[in-house]
mmCIF file of the C-alpha atoms, coordinates in Angstrom:
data_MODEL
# 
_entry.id   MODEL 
# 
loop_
_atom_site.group_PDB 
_atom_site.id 
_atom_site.type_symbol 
_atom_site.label_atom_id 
_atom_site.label_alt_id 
_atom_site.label_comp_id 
_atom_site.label_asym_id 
_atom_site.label_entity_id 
_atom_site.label_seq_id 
_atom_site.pdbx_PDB_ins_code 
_atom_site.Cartn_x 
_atom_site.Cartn_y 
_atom_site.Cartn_z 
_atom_site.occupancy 
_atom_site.B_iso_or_equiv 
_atom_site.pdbx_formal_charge 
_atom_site.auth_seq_id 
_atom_site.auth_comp_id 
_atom_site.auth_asym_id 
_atom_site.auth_atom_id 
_atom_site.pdbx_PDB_model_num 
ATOM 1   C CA . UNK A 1 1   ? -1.852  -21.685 -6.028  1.00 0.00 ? 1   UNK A CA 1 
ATOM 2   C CA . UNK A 1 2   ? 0.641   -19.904 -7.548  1.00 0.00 ? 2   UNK A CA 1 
ATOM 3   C CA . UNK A 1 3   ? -0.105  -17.771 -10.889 1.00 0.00 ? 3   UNK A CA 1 
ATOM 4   C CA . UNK A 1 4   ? 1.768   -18.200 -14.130 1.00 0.00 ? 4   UNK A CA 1 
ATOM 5   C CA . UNK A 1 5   ? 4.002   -15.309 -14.020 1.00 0.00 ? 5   UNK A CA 1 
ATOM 6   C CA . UNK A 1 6   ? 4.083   -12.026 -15.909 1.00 0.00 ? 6   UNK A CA 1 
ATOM 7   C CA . UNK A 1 7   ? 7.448   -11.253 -16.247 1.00 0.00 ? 7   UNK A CA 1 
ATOM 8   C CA . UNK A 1 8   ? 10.311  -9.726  -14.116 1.00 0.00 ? 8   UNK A CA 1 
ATOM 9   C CA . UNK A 1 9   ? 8.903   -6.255  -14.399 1.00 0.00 ? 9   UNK A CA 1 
ATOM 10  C CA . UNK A 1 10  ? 9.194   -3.280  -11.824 1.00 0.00 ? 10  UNK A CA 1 
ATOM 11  C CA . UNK A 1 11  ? 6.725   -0.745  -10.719 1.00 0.00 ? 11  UNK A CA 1 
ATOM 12  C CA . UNK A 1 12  ? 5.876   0.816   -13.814 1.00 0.00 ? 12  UNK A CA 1 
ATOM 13  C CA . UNK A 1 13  ? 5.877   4.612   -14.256 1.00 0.00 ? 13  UNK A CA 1 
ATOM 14  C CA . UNK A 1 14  ? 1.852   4.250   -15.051 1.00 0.00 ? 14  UNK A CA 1 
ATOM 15  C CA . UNK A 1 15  ? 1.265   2.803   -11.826 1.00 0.00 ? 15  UNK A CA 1 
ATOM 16  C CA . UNK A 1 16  ? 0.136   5.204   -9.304  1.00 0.00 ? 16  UNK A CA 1 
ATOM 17  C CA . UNK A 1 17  ? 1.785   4.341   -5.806  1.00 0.00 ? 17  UNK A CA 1 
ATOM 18  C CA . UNK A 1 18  ? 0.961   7.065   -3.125  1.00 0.00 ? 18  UNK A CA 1 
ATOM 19  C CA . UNK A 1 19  ? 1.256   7.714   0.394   1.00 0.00 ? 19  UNK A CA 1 
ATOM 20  C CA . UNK A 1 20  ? -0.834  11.172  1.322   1.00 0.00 ? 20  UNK A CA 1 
ATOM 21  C CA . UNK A 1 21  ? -2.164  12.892  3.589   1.00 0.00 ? 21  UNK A CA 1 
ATOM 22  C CA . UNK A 1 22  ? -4.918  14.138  1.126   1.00 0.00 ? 22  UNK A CA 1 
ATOM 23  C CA . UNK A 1 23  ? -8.523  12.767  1.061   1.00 0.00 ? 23  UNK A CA 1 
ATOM 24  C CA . UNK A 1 24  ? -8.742  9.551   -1.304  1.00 0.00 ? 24  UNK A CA 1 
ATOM 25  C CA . UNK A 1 25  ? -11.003 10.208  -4.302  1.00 0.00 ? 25  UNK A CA 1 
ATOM 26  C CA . UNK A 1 26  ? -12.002 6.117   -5.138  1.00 0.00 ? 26  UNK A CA 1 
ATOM 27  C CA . UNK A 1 27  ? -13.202 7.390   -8.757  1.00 0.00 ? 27  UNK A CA 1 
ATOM 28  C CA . UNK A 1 28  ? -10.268 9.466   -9.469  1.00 0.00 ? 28  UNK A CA 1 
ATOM 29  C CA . UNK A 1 29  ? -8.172  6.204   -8.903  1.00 0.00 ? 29  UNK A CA 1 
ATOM 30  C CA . UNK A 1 30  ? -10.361 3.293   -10.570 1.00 0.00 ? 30  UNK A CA 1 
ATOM 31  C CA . UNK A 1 31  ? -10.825 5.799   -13.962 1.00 0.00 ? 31  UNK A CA 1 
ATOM 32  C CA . UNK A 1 32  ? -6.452  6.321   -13.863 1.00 0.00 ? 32  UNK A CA 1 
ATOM 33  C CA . UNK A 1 33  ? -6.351  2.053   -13.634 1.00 0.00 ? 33  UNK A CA 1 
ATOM 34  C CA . UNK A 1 34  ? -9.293  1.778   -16.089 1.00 0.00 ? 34  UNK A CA 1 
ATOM 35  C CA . UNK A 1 35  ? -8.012  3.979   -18.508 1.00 0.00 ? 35  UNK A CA 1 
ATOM 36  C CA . UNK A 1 36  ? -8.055  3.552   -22.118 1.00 0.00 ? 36  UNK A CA 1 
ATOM 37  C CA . UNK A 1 37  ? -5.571  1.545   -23.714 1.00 0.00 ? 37  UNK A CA 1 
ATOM 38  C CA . UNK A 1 38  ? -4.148  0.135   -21.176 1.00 0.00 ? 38  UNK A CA 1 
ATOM 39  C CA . UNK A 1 39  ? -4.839  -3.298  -21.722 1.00 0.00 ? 39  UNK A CA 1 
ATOM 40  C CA . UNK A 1 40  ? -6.461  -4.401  -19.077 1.00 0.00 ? 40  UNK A CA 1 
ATOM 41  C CA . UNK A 1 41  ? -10.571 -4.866  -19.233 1.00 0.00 ? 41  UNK A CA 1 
ATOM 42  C CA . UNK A 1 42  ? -11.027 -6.690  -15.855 1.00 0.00 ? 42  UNK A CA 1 
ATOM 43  C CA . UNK A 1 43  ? -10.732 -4.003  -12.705 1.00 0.00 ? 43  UNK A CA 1 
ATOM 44  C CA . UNK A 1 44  ? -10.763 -5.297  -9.067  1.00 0.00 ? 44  UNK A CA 1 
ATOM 45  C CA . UNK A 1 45  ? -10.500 -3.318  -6.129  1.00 0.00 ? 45  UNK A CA 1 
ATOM 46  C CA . UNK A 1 46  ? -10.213 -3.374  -2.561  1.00 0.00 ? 46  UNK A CA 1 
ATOM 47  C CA . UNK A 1 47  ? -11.252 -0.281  -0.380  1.00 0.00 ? 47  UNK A CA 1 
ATOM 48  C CA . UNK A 1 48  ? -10.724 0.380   3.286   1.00 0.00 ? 48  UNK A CA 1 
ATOM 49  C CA . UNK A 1 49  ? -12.081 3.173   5.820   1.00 0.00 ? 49  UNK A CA 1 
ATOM 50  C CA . UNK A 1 50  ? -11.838 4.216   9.038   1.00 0.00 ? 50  UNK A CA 1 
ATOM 51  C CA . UNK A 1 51  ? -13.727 2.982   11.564  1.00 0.00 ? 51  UNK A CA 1 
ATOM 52  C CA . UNK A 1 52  ? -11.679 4.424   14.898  1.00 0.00 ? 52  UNK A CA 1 
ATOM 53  C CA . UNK A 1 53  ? -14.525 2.252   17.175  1.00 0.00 ? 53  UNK A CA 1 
ATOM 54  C CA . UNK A 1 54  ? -12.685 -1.292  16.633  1.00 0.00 ? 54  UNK A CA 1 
ATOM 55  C CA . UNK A 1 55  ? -9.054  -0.056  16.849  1.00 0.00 ? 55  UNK A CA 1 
ATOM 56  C CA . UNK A 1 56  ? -6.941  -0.133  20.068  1.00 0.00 ? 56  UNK A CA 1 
ATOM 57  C CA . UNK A 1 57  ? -4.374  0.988   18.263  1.00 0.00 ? 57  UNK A CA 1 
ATOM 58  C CA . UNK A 1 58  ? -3.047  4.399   15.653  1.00 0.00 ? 58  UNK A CA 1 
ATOM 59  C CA . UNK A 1 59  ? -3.952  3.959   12.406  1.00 0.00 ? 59  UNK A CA 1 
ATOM 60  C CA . UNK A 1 60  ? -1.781  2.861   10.066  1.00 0.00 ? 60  UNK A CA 1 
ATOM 61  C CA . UNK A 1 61  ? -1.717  6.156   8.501   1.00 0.00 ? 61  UNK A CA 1 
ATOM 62  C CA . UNK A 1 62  ? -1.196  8.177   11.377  1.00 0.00 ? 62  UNK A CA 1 
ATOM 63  C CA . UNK A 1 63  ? 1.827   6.135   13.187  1.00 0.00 ? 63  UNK A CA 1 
ATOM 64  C CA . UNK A 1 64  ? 3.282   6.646   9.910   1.00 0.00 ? 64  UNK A CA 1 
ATOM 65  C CA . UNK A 1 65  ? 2.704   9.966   8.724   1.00 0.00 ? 65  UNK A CA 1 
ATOM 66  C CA . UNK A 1 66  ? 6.113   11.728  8.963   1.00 0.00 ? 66  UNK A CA 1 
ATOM 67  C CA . UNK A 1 67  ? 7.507   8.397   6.630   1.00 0.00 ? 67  UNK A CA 1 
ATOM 68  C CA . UNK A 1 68  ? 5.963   8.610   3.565   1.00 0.00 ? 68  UNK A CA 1 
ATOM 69  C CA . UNK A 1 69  ? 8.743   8.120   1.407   1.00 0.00 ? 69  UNK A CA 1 
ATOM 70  C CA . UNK A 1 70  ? 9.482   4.630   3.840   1.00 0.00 ? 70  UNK A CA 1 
ATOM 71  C CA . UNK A 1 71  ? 5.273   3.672   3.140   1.00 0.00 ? 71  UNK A CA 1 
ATOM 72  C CA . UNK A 1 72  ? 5.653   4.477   -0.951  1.00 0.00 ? 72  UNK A CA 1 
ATOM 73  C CA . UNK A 1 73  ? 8.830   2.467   -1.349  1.00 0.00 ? 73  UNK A CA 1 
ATOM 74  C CA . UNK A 1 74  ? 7.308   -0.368  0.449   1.00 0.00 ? 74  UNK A CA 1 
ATOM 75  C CA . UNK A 1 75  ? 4.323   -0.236  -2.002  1.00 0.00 ? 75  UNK A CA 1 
ATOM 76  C CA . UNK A 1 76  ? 6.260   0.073   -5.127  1.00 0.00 ? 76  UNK A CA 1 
ATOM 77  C CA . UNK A 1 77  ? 7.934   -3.225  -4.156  1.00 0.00 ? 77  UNK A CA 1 
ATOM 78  C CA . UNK A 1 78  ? 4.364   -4.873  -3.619  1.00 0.00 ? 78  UNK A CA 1 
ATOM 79  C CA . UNK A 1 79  ? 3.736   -3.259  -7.190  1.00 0.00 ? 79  UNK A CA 1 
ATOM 80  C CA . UNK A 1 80  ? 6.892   -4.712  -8.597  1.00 0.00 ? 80  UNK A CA 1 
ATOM 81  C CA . UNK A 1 81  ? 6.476   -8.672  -7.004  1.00 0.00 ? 81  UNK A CA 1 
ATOM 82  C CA . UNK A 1 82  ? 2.735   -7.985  -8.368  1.00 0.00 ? 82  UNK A CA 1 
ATOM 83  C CA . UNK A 1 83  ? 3.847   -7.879  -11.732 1.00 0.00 ? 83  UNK A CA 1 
ATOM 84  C CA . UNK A 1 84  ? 6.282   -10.619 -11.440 1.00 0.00 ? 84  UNK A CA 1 
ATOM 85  C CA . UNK A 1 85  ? 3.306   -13.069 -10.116 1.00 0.00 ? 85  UNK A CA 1 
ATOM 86  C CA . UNK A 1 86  ? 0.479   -11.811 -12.378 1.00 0.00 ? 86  UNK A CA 1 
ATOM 87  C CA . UNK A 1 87  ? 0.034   -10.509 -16.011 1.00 0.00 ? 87  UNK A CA 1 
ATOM 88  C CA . UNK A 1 88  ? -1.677  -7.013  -14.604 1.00 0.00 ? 88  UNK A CA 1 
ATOM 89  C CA . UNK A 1 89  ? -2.737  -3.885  -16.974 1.00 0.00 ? 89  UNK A CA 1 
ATOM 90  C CA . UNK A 1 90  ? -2.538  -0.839  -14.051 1.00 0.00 ? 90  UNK A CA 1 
ATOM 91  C CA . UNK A 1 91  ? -2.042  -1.127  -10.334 1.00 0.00 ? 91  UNK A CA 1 
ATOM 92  C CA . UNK A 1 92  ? -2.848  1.999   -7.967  1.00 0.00 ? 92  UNK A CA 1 
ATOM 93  C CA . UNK A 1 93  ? -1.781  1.467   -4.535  1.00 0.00 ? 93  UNK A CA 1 
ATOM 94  C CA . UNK A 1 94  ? -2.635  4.612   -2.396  1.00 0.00 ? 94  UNK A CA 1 
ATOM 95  C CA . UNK A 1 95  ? -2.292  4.795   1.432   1.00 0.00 ? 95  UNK A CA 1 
ATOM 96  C CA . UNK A 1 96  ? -4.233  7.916   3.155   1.00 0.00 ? 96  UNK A CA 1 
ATOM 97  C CA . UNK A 1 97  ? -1.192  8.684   6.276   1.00 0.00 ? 97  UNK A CA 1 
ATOM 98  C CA . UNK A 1 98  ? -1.922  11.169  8.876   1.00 0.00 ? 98  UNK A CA 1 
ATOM 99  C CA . UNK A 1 99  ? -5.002  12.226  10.732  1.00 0.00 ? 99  UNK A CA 1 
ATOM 100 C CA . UNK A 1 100 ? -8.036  10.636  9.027   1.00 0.00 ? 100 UNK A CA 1 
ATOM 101 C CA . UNK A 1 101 ? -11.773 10.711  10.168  1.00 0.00 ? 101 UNK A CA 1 
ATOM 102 C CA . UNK A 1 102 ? -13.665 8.205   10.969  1.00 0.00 ? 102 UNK A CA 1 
ATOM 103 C CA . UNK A 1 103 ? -15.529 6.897   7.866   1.00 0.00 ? 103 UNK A CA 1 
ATOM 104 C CA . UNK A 1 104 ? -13.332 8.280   5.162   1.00 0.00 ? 104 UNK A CA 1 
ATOM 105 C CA . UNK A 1 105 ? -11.032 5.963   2.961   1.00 0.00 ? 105 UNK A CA 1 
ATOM 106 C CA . UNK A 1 106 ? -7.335  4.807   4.325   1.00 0.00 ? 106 UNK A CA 1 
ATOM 107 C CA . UNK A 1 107 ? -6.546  2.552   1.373   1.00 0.00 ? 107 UNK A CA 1 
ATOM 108 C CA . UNK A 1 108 ? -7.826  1.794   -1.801  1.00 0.00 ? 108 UNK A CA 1 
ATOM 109 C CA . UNK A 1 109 ? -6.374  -1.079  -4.153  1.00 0.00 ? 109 UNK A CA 1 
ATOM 110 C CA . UNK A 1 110 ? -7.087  -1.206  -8.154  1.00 0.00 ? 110 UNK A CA 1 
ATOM 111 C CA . UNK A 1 111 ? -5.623  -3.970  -10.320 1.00 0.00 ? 111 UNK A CA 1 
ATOM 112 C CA . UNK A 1 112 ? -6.660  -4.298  -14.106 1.00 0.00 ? 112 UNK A CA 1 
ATOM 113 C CA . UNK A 1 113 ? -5.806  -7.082  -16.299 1.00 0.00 ? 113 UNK A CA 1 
ATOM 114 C CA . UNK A 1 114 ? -6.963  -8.978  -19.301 1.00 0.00 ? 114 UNK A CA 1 
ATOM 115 C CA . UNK A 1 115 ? -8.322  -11.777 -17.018 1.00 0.00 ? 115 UNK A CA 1 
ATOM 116 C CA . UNK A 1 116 ? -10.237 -11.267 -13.939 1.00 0.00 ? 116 UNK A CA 1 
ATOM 117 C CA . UNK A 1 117 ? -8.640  -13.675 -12.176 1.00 0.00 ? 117 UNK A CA 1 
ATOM 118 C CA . UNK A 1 118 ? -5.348  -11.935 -12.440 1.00 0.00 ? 118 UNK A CA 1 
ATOM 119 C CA . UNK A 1 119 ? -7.009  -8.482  -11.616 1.00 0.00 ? 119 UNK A CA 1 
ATOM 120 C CA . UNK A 1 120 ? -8.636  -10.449 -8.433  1.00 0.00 ? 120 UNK A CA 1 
ATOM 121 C CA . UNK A 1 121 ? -5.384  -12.263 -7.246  1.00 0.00 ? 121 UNK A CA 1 
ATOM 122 C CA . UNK A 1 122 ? -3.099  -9.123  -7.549  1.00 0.00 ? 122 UNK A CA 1 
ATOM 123 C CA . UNK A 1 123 ? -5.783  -7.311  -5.548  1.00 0.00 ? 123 UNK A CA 1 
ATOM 124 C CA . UNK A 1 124 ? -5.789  -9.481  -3.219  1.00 0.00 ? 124 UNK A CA 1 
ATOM 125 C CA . UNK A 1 125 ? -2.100  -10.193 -2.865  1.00 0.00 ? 125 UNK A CA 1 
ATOM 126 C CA . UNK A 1 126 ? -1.792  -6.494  -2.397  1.00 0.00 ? 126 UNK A CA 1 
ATOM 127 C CA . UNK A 1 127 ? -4.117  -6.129  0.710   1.00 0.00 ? 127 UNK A CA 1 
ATOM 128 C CA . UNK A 1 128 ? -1.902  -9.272  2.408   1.00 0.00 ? 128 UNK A CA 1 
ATOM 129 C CA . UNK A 1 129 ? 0.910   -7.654  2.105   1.00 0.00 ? 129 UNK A CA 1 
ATOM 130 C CA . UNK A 1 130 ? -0.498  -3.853  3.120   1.00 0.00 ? 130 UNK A CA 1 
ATOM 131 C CA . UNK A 1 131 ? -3.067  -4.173  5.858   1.00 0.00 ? 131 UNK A CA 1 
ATOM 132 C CA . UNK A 1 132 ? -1.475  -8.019  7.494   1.00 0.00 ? 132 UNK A CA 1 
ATOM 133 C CA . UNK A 1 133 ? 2.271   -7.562  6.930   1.00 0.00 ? 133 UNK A CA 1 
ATOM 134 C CA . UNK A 1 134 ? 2.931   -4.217  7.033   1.00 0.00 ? 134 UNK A CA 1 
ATOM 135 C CA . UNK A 1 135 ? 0.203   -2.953  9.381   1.00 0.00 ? 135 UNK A CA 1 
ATOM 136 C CA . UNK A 1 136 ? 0.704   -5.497  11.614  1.00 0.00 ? 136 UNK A CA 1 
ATOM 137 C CA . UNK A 1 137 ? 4.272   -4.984  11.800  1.00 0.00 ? 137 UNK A CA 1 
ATOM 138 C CA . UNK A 1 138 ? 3.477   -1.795  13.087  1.00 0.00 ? 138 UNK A CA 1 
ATOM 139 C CA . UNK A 1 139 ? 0.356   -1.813  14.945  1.00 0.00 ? 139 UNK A CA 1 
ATOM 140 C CA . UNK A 1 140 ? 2.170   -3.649  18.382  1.00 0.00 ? 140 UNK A CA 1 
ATOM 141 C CA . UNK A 1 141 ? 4.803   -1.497  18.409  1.00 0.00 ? 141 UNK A CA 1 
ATOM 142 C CA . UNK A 1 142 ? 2.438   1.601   18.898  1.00 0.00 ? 142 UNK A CA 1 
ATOM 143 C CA . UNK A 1 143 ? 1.430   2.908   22.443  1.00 0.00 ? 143 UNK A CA 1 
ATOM 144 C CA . UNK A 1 144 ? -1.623  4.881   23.127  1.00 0.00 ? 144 UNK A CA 1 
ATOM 145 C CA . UNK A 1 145 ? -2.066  7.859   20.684  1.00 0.00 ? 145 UNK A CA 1 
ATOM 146 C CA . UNK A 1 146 ? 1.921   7.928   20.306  1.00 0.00 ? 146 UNK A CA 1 
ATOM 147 C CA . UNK A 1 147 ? 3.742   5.611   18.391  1.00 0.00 ? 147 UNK A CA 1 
ATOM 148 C CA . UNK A 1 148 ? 6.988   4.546   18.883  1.00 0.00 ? 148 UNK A CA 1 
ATOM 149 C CA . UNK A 1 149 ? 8.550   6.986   15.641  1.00 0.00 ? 149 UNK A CA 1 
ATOM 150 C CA . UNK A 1 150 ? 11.923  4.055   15.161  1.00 0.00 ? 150 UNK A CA 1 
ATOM 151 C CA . UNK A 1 151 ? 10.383  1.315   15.587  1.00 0.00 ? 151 UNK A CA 1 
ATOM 152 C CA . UNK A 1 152 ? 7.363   1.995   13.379  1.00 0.00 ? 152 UNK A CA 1 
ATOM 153 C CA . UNK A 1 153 ? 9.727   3.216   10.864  1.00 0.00 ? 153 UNK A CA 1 
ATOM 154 C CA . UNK A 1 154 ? 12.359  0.012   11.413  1.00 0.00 ? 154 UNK A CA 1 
ATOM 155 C CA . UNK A 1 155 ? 8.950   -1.771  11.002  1.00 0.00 ? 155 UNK A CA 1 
ATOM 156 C CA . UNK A 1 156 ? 8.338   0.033   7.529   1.00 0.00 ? 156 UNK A CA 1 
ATOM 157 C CA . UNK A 1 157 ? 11.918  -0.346  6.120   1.00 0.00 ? 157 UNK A CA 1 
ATOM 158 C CA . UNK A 1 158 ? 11.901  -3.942  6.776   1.00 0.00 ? 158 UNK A CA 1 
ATOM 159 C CA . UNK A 1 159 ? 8.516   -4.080  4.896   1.00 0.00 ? 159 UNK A CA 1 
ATOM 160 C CA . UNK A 1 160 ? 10.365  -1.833  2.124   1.00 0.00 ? 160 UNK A CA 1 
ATOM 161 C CA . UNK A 1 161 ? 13.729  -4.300  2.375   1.00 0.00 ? 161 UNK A CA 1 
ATOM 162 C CA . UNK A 1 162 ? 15.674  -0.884  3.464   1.00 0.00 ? 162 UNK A CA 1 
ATOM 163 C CA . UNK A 1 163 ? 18.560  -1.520  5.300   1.00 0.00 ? 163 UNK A CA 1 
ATOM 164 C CA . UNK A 1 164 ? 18.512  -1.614  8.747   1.00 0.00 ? 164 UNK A CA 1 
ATOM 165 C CA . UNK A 1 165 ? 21.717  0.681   9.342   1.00 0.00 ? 165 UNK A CA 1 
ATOM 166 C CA . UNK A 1 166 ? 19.922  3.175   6.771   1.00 0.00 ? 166 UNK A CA 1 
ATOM 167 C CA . UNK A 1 167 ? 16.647  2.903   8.831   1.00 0.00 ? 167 UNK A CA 1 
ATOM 168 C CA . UNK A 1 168 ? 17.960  3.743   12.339  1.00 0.00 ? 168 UNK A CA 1 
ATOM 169 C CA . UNK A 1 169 ? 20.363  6.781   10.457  1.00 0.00 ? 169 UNK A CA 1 
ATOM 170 C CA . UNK A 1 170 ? 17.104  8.234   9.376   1.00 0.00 ? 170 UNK A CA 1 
ATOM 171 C CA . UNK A 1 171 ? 15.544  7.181   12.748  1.00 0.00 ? 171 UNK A CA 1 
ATOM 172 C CA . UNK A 1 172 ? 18.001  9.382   14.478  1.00 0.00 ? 172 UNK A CA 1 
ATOM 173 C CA . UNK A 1 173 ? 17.166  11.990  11.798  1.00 0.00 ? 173 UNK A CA 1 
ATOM 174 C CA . UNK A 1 174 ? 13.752  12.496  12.480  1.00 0.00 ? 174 UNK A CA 1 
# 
């Protein structure tokens, strides 16, 4: 089912799109999306953490650590089709890269809107598109502890719609 659409709006400035390698503070995020004023009284989220027992692979976070830039432009498009699909207050989508321990949050999600369904949907859509697409995209292409550093990050500019000459050039870079 596809959602009456909200408009043919970017990533707005008030969105909070991050890719860190600091701890995730859930409250810090769901008060900036809740926030007074900003239209939106329904708040969904979607949390993940760590759990290093069921993964045979790096974590997302880790194979991409040294690509943050690749990771945030790939979530302010998911922002940006998010708003075209839904009628959404705030969106904070915030990706934990590098070492994290086991327990601790990796990604957290936070849509508001006027109608929870929208919040819910957006939330949703987001989490699709992060942990199947893009982590997925990545995950095979990582051996052991190491991953393979070009094709993770061919993987991530794909996800991003970065060109694919412009990918391998800063391939070779890093």
């Amino acid at each position: 089912q596809e959602p009456a659409g909200g408009g043919d709006t970017p990533a707005r400035p008030m969105d909070i799109i991050e890719a860190t390698e600091n701890a995730l503070d859930l409250n810090r995020y769901m008060a900036s999306v809740r926030s007074c004023g900003s239209g939106g009284a329904e708040l969904a989220s979607l949390t993940s953490s760590v759990d290093k027992t069921q993964s045979g692979y790096p974590l997302l976070g880790e194979s991409l650590a040294a690509h943050g830039a690749f990771v945030e432009e790939a979530l302010r498009r998911i922002s940006a089709t998010i708003r075209q699909k839904w009628k959404v207050a705030r969106i904070a989508l915030v990706v934990r890269l590098g070492v994290v321990e086991d327990r601790e949050l990796s990604l957290i999600i936070a849509v508001s809107a006027n109608r929870w369904r929208d919040a819910i949907d957006a939330a949703q859509y987001a989490s699709i598109e992060i942990k199947d697409k893009l982590a997925a995209s990545i995950a095979p292409q990582c051996l052991g502890k190491e991953p393979k550093a070009a094709a993770a990050l061919a993987a991530v500019a794909a996800a991003a719609a970065v060109a694919a000459a412009e990918a391998a050039a800063a391939a070779a870079a890093a």
